[in-house]
Amino acid sequence: MFLVVVQSPAPAEASAGPWQVHAAECQRRKAAGEHAEAGDACRRAFEAVPEGPESFDQRSLLAFSAVRLYKKAHKASNDVAPLCSAATLLRTFEAQLATLPPADRPGDRAGIADALREIEPRIAGMCTDGSPDDLVAVGRPDGKPKTDAPASPARTPAVVVQPARPEKTPTTDRPSIRSERRPLPIAGWTTLGVGLALGGGAIAMLVKGAAMDVQVDSLNATYPAGTMIPHAQAQRFHDLTRQGERANDLALGLGVPALALFISGVTLLGIDAHQRRTDRRFAVHPGPAGLRLTMEF
């Protein structure tokens, strides 16, 4: 998926402005897999867009395309610097939107807020090489992450050996043995069911994200770089991009706990099955011909 550049038609490639040159460089580096460098090129194109009736359309597409490229660069290298650049660019665009009437470009304002809510917790206290008036520092949370106390390990209830009672038969003791095992399979099946439900939600979000990517690719094919795109289509491109990112984030957020719950449920059921095979009790009773060994299942 790549950006759709909004620009006024130019008579020849030689008359392209500086922002168009940077936008073309962004596309070339993105195609080569150089995501951080492509994001920098898109940022330079964003900064070079001249004032005009279509300037905010062009800046919106370039800014959010650069943010997507910075996210990919961070995912590939786990380096925080691309995220710092993305946050700075978002704050710059946010300051430019503040000069417009409050009702103008609500989609861009919402997109900036969503992106900053996602990025800023990851870069808290890490972007130290910026200037004192760096916009990234605004709203950054401080302090250490909250940690929960480790859960106490599950304990298997101890089996209490009681003196044999003449009035009770072995048949009456078996239900109590089985009742000790009931919480384990119930917990196992419950955990497995919740894990499967979350896994289904993660798959649904992946399918939705893929559908959004297909629609964005279709828009890219309809309006290649350097061609003019109507404002409505530019806003649609932005909305589809944002929906695809949200779906992918939800898929990741659901997939990780789903996998953990699935493994936990299978483990609990495996432990229960193992106990059913190995939990046997032996007792020695006096018999007519001496001692008698009794094995209870």
Coordinates of C-alpha atoms in Angstrom, one line a residue:
M1 CA 0.0 0.0 0.0
F2 CA 1.4 3.5 -0.8
L3 CA 0.4 7.1 -0.8
V4 CA -1.7 8.8 -3.4
V5 CA -0.2 12.2 -4.2
V6 CA -2.5 15.1 -4.7
Q7 CA -1.2 17.8 -7.0
S8 CA -2.1 20.2 -9.7
P9 CA -1.4 19.0 -13.2
A10 CA 2.0 20.1 -14.4
P11 CA 2.8 20.5 -18.1
A12 CA 6.1 18.6 -17.9
E13 CA 8.1 16.5 -15.4
A14 CA 10.9 19.1 -15.6
S15 CA 8.5 21.7 -14.0
A16 CA 7.8 19.6 -10.9
G17 CA 8.3 21.4 -7.6
P18 CA 10.6 20.3 -4.8
W19 CA 7.8 18.5 -3.0
Q20 CA 7.0 16.4 -6.0
V21 CA 10.7 15.4 -6.3
H22 CA 10.7 14.3 -2.7
A23 CA 7.4 12.4 -3.2
A24 CA 8.9 10.5 -6.1
E25 CA 11.9 9.7 -4.0
C26 CA 9.6 8.5 -1.3
Q27 CA 7.9 6.1 -3.7
R28 CA 11.3 4.8 -5.1
R29 CA 12.7 4.1 -1.6
K30 CA 9.4 2.5 -0.5
A31 CA 9.5 0.1 -3.4
A32 CA 13.1 -0.8 -2.5
G33 CA 12.1 -1.6 1.1
E34 CA 13.9 1.3 2.6
H35 CA 11.0 2.3 4.9
A36 CA 12.9 4.8 7.2
E37 CA 14.4 6.6 4.2
A38 CA 11.1 6.6 2.4
G39 CA 9.4 8.1 5.4
D40 CA 12.0 10.9 5.6
A41 CA 11.4 11.6 1.9
C42 CA 7.7 11.8 2.4
R43 CA 8.3 14.1 5.4
R44 CA 10.4 16.4 3.2
A45 CA 7.7 16.5 0.6
F46 CA 5.2 17.4 3.3
E47 CA 7.3 20.3 4.4
A48 CA 7.8 21.5 0.9
V49 CA 4.2 21.6 -0.2
P50 CA 3.3 25.2 -1.1
E51 CA 0.3 27.0 0.1
G52 CA -2.8 26.7 -2.1
P53 CA -6.3 25.4 -2.2
E54 CA -5.1 21.7 -2.3
S55 CA -2.2 22.1 0.1
F56 CA -3.9 20.4 3.1
D57 CA -5.0 17.5 0.9
Q58 CA -1.5 17.0 -0.2
R59 CA 0.0 17.4 3.3
S60 CA -2.5 14.9 4.8
L61 CA -1.7 12.1 2.4
L62 CA 2.1 12.7 2.7
A63 CA 2.0 13.0 6.5
F64 CA 0.0 9.8 7.1
S65 CA 2.0 7.9 4.4
A66 CA 5.2 8.9 6.2
V67 CA 3.8 7.8 9.5
R68 CA 3.0 4.4 8.0
L69 CA 6.5 4.0 6.6
Y70 CA 8.0 5.0 10.0
K71 CA 5.9 2.3 11.7
K72 CA 7.1 -0.3 9.2
A73 CA 10.7 0.8 9.8
H74 CA 10.2 0.5 13.6
K75 CA 8.7 -3.0 13.2
A76 CA 11.6 -4.2 11.1
S77 CA 14.4 -2.8 13.2
N78 CA 12.8 -2.2 16.6
D79 CA 14.5 1.2 16.6
V80 CA 12.6 4.0 18.3
A81 CA 14.0 6.8 16.1
P82 CA 11.4 6.3 13.3
L83 CA 8.5 6.5 15.9
C84 CA 10.1 9.8 17.2
S85 CA 10.1 11.2 13.7
A86 CA 6.5 10.1 13.2
A87 CA 5.3 11.7 16.4
T88 CA 7.1 15.0 15.5
L89 CA 5.5 15.0 12.0
L90 CA 2.0 14.4 13.5
R91 CA 2.5 17.2 16.0
T92 CA 3.6 19.5 13.2
F93 CA 0.5 18.7 11.1
E94 CA -1.7 19.1 14.2
A95 CA -0.3 22.6 14.7
Q96 CA -1.1 23.4 11.0
L97 CA -4.6 22.1 11.4
A98 CA -5.1 24.3 14.4
T99 CA -4.9 27.4 12.2
L100 CA -8.1 26.2 10.4
P101 CA -11.7 26.5 11.7
P102 CA -12.5 23.8 14.3
A103 CA -15.0 22.1 12.0
D104 CA -12.6 21.7 9.1
R105 CA -10.9 18.3 8.3
P106 CA -12.3 16.3 11.1
G107 CA -10.9 13.1 9.6
D108 CA -7.3 14.4 9.8
R109 CA -7.7 15.6 13.4
A110 CA -9.1 12.2 14.5
G111 CA -6.4 10.3 12.6
I112 CA -3.7 12.4 14.3
A113 CA -5.2 11.7 17.7
D114 CA -5.4 8.0 17.1
A115 CA -1.9 7.7 15.8
L116 CA -0.4 9.7 18.7
R117 CA -2.3 7.6 21.3
E118 CA -0.7 4.5 19.7
I119 CA 2.9 5.9 19.3
E120 CA 3.5 8.1 22.4
P121 CA 3.4 5.3 25.0
R122 CA 6.1 3.5 23.0
I123 CA 8.5 6.4 22.9
A124 CA 8.0 7.7 26.5
G125 CA 11.3 9.1 27.7
M126 CA 13.2 7.8 24.7
C127 CA 13.3 10.7 22.2
T128 CA 16.0 12.6 24.1
D129 CA 17.8 14.1 21.1
G130 CA 15.1 16.6 20.2
S131 CA 15.1 20.3 20.8
P132 CA 13.7 21.8 24.0
D133 CA 10.5 22.8 22.2
D134 CA 10.1 19.4 20.6
L135 CA 6.4 18.8 20.2
V136 CA 6.8 15.1 20.9
A137 CA 7.3 15.8 24.6
V138 CA 3.7 17.2 24.9
G139 CA 1.4 14.8 26.7
R140 CA 4.1 12.1 27.2
P141 CA 3.4 10.0 30.2
D142 CA 6.0 9.7 33.0
G143 CA 6.8 7.0 35.5
K144 CA 7.4 3.3 35.3
P145 CA 4.9 1.0 33.8
K146 CA 2.5 -0.6 36.3
T147 CA 3.3 -4.1 37.1
D148 CA 0.9 -6.7 38.5
A149 CA 1.9 -9.1 41.2
P150 CA 2.7 -12.5 39.9
A151 CA -0.2 -14.9 40.2
S152 CA 0.3 -17.6 42.8
P153 CA 0.8 -21.0 41.2
A154 CA -2.1 -23.4 41.1
R155 CA -2.0 -26.0 43.8
T156 CA -3.3 -29.5 43.4
P157 CA -5.6 -30.4 46.4
A158 CA -4.0 -32.8 48.7
V159 CA -5.5 -36.2 49.1
V160 CA -6.4 -36.9 52.8
V161 CA -6.1 -40.6 53.8
Q162 CA -8.8 -41.5 56.3
P163 CA -9.3 -44.7 58.2
A164 CA -11.4 -47.3 56.4
R165 CA -15.0 -47.3 57.5
P166 CA -16.8 -50.6 57.5
E167 CA -20.2 -49.1 56.6
K168 CA -18.9 -47.6 53.4
T169 CA -18.2 -49.7 50.3
P170 CA -15.7 -48.8 47.6
T171 CA -18.6 -47.8 45.3
T172 CA -19.4 -44.9 47.7
D173 CA -15.8 -43.6 47.7
R174 CA -15.5 -43.2 43.9
P175 CA -17.8 -40.2 43.4
S176 CA -15.6 -38.2 45.9
I177 CA -12.5 -39.1 43.9
R178 CA -14.1 -37.9 40.7
S179 CA -15.4 -34.7 42.3
E180 CA -11.8 -33.7 43.2
R181 CA -11.0 -33.6 39.5
R182 CA -14.1 -31.7 38.3
P183 CA -12.6 -28.1 38.5
L184 CA -9.7 -29.0 36.3
P185 CA -11.6 -30.0 33.1
I186 CA -14.1 -27.3 33.6
A187 CA -11.3 -24.7 33.8
G188 CA -9.6 -26.3 30.8
W189 CA -12.6 -26.3 28.6
T190 CA -13.6 -22.8 29.6
T191 CA -10.1 -21.4 28.9
L192 CA -10.0 -23.3 25.6
G193 CA -13.4 -21.9 24.5
V194 CA -12.4 -18.3 25.4
G195 CA -9.1 -18.7 23.5
L196 CA -10.9 -20.0 20.4
A197 CA -13.4 -17.1 20.5
L198 CA -10.6 -14.6 20.7
G199 CA -8.8 -16.4 17.9
G200 CA -11.9 -16.1 15.7
G201 CA -12.1 -12.4 16.4
A202 CA -8.4 -12.0 15.5
I203 CA -9.0 -13.8 12.2
A204 CA -12.0 -11.6 11.4
M205 CA -9.9 -8.5 12.0
L206 CA -7.1 -9.8 9.8
V207 CA -9.7 -10.4 7.0
K208 CA -11.0 -6.8 7.5
G209 CA -7.6 -5.3 7.4
A210 CA -6.8 -7.2 4.2
A211 CA -10.0 -5.9 2.6
M212 CA -9.0 -2.3 3.5
D213 CA -5.6 -2.9 1.9
V214 CA -7.2 -4.1 -1.3
Q215 CA -9.4 -1.0 -1.5
V216 CA -6.4 1.3 -0.9
D217 CA -4.4 -0.5 -3.6
S218 CA -7.4 0.1 -5.9
L219 CA -7.3 3.8 -5.2
N220 CA -3.5 3.9 -5.8
A221 CA -4.1 2.2 -9.2
T222 CA -6.8 4.7 -10.1
Y223 CA -4.8 7.8 -9.1
P224 CA -1.0 7.1 -9.6
A225 CA 1.6 9.4 -8.2
G226 CA 1.7 12.9 -9.8
T227 CA -2.0 12.9 -10.8
M228 CA -4.8 15.0 -9.3
I229 CA -7.3 13.3 -6.9
P230 CA -10.6 14.8 -5.7
H231 CA -10.9 15.8 -2.1
A232 CA -13.6 13.1 -1.5
Q233 CA -11.3 10.4 -2.8
A234 CA -8.4 11.7 -0.7
Q235 CA -10.5 11.6 2.4
R236 CA -11.7 8.0 1.5
F237 CA -8.1 6.9 1.1
H238 CA -7.3 8.3 4.5
D239 CA -10.3 6.6 6.1
L240 CA -9.6 3.3 4.5
T241 CA -5.9 3.4 5.6
R242 CA -6.9 4.2 9.2
Q243 CA -9.5 1.4 9.3
G244 CA -7.0 -1.1 8.0
E245 CA -4.4 -0.1 10.7
R246 CA -7.1 -0.4 13.4
A247 CA -8.1 -3.8 12.2
N248 CA -4.5 -5.0 12.1
D249 CA -3.9 -3.7 15.6
L250 CA -7.0 -5.4 16.9
A251 CA -6.0 -8.6 15.3
L252 CA -2.7 -8.5 17.1
G253 CA -4.3 -7.5 20.4
L254 CA -6.8 -10.5 20.2
G255 CA -4.3 -13.0 18.7
V256 CA -1.8 -12.9 21.5
P257 CA -4.2 -13.6 24.4
A258 CA -6.1 -16.1 22.2
L259 CA -2.9 -18.1 21.7
A260 CA -2.0 -18.0 25.4
L261 CA -5.5 -19.1 26.4
F262 CA -5.6 -21.9 23.9
I263 CA -2.3 -23.3 25.1
S264 CA -3.5 -22.9 28.7
G265 CA -6.7 -24.8 28.0
V266 CA -5.0 -27.6 26.2
T267 CA -2.4 -27.9 29.1
L268 CA -5.2 -28.1 31.7
L269 CA -7.0 -30.8 29.8
G270 CA -3.7 -32.7 29.3
I271 CA -3.0 -32.5 33.0
D272 CA -6.5 -33.8 33.8
A273 CA -6.1 -36.7 31.3
H274 CA -2.8 -37.6 32.9
Q275 CA -4.3 -37.6 36.3
R276 CA -7.1 -39.9 35.2
R277 CA -4.5 -42.4 34.0
T278 CA -2.2 -42.2 37.0
D279 CA -4.4 -41.4 40.0
R280 CA -4.9 -44.9 41.4
R281 CA -5.1 -45.8 45.0
F282 CA -3.8 -49.0 46.6
A283 CA -4.9 -50.4 50.0
V284 CA -4.0 -53.5 52.0
H285 CA -6.9 -55.3 53.7
P286 CA -6.9 -58.5 55.8
G287 CA -8.5 -61.4 53.9
P288 CA -9.4 -65.0 54.6
A289 CA -6.1 -66.3 53.4
G290 CA -3.9 -63.4 54.7
L291 CA -3.4 -59.9 53.2
R292 CA -5.3 -58.8 50.2
L293 CA -4.1 -55.9 47.8
T294 CA -6.9 -53.7 46.5
M295 CA -6.4 -51.3 43.6
E296 CA -9.0 -48.5 43.2
F297 CA -9.5 -46.6 39.9

